[in-house]
GROMACS .gro file of C-alpha atoms in nm:
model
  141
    1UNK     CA    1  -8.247  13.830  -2.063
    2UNK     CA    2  -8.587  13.765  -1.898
    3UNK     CA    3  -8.903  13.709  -2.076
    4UNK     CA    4  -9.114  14.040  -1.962
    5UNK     CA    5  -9.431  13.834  -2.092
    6UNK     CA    6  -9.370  13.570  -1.808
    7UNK     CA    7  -9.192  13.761  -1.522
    8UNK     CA    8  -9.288  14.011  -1.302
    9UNK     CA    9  -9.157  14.393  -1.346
   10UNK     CA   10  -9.255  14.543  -1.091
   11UNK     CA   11  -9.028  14.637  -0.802
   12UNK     CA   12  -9.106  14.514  -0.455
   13UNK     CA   13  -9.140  14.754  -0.153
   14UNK     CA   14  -9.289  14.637   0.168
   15UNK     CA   15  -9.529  14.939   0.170
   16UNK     CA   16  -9.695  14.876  -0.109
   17UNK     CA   17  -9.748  14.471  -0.043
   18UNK     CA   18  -9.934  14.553   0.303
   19UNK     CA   19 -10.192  14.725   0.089
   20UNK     CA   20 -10.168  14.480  -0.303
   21UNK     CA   21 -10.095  14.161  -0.331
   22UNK     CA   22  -9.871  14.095  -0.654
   23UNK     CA   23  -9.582  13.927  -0.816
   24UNK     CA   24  -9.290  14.115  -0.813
   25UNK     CA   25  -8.914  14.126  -0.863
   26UNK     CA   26  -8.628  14.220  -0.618
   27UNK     CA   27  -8.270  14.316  -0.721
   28UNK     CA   28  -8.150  14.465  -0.420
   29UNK     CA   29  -7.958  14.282  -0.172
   30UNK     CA   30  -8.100  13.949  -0.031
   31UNK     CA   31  -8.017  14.053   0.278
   32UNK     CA   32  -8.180  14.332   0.331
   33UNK     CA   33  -8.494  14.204   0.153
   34UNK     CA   34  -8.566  13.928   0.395
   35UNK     CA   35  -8.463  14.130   0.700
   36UNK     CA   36  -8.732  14.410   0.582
   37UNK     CA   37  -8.996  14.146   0.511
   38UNK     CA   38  -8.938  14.004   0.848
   39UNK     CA   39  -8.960  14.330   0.989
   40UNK     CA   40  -9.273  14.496   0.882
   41UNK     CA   41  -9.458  14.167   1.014
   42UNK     CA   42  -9.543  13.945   0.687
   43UNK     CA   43  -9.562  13.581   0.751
   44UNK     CA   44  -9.188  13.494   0.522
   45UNK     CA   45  -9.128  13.176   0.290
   46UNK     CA   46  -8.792  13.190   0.158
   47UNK     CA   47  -8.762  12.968  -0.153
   48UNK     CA   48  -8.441  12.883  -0.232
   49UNK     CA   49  -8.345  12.811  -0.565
   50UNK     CA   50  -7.963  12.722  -0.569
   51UNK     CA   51  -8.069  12.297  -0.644
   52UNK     CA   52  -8.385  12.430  -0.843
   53UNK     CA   53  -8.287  12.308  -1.223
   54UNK     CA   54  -8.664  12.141  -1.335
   55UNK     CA   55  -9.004  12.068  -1.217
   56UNK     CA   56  -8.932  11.767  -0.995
   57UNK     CA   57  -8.646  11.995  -0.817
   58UNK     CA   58  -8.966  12.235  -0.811
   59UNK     CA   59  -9.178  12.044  -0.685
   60UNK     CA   60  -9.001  11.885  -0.387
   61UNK     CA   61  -8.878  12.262  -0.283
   62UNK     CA   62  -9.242  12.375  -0.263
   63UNK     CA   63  -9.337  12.029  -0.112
   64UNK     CA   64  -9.044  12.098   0.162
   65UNK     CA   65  -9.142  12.456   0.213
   66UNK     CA   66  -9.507  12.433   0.263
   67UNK     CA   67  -9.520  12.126   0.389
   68UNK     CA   68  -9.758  11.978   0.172
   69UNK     CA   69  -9.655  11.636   0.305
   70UNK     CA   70  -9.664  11.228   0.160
   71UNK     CA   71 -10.004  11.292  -0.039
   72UNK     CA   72  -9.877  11.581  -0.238
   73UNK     CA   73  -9.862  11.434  -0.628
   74UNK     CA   74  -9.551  11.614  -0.762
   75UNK     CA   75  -9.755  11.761  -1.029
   76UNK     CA   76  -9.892  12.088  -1.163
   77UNK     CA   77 -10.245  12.007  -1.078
   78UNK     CA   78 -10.093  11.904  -0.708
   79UNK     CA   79  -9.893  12.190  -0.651
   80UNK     CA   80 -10.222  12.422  -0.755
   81UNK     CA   81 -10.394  12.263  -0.507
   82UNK     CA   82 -10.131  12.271  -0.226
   83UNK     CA   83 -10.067  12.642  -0.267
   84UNK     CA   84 -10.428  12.720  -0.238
   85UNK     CA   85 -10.452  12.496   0.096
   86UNK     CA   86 -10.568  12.676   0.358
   87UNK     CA   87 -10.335  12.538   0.638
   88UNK     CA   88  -9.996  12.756   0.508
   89UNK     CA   89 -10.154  13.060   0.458
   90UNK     CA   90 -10.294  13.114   0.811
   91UNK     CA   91 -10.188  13.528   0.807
   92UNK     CA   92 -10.305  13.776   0.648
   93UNK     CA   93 -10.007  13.941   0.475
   94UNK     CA   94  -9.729  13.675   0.329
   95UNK     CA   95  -9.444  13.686   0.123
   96UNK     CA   96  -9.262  13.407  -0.063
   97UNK     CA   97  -8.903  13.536  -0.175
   98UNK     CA   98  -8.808  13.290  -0.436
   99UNK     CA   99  -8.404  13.369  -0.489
  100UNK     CA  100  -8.166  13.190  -0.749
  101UNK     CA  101  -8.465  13.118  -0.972
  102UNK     CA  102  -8.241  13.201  -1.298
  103UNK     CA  103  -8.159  12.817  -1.370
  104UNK     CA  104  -8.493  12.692  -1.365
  105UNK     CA  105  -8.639  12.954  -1.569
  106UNK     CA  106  -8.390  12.951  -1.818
  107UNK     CA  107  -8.358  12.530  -1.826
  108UNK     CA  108  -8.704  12.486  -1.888
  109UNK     CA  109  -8.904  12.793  -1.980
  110UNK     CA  110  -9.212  12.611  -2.075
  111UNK     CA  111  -9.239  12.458  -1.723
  112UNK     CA  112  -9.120  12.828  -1.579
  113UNK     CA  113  -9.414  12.952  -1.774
  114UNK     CA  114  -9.668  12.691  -1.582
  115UNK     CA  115  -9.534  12.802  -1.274
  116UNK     CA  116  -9.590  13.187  -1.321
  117UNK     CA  117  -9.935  13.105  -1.403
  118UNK     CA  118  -9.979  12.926  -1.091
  119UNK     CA  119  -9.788  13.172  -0.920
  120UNK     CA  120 -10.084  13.426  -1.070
  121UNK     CA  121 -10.347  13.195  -1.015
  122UNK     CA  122 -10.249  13.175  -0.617
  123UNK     CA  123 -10.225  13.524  -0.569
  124UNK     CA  124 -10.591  13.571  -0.710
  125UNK     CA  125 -10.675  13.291  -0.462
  126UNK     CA  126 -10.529  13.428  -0.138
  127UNK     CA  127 -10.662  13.790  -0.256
  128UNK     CA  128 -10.988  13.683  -0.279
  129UNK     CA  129 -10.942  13.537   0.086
  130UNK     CA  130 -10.872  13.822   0.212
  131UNK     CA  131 -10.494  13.739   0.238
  132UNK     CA  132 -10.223  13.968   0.070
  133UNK     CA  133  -9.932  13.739  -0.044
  134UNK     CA  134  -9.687  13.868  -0.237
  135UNK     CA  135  -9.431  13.707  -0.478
  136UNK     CA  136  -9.067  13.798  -0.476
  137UNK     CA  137  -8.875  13.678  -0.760
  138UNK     CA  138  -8.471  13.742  -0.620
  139UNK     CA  139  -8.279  13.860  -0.856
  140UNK     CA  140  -7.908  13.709  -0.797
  141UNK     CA  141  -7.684  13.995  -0.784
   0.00000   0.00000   0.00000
């Protein structure tokens, strides 16, 4: 059972991310999900989290998917800083689908906590850019 104080309950729909930026959760089919993201024009990150058990599993995902490259410090205060880089989040309207997080949030719930907030912290970022990014936590089905 999910921690509602921590995790997102709000249902994703493509509509509504054009217009609100947000964390949200998905439980309908992956497929579908990614195919309507791609679709309705959002820039899409697809984090996969099949090998994502702690933070340094975390952090070299992220690292690999936004190419933060050799400088990035495999920390919290690093990965802050890489997801409010300017060079990833080019568009306007962006969407990071984060599937198979279950493991990692149930291994290690404090560090699952830190990464929400950042999560949080990165949306209010990129809003106040100008850039919508949305969120997507996957639910496995």
């Amino acid at each position: 059972m999910r921690d509602l104080t921590i995790f997102p309950t709000i249902e994703f729909n493509t509509e509504q991310a054009a217009t609100t930026s947000g964390l949200y959760v998905s439980t309908g089919l992956r497929s579908e999900l990614l195919l309507d993201i791609e679709q309705s024009g959002f820039r899409l990150f697809h984090l996969d989290g099949k090998r994502i058990i702690d933070r340094s599993s975390y952090f070299q995902a992220l690292a690999h998917l936004f190419k933060f490259g050799s400088h990035f410090g495999q920390n919290w205060d690093a990965l802050a800083d890489g997801l409010t880089d300017c060079s990833w989040g080019k568009d306007d309207r962006i969407v990071v689908v984060y599937s198979d997080y279950e493991s990692f949030a149930t291994r290690d719930p404090e560090a699952w906590a830190i990464a929400m907030e950042i999560w949080t912290s990165t949306v209010m970022f990129w809003q106040r850019q100008g850039v919508k990014l949305s969120i997507v936590f996957q639910v496995s089905s």
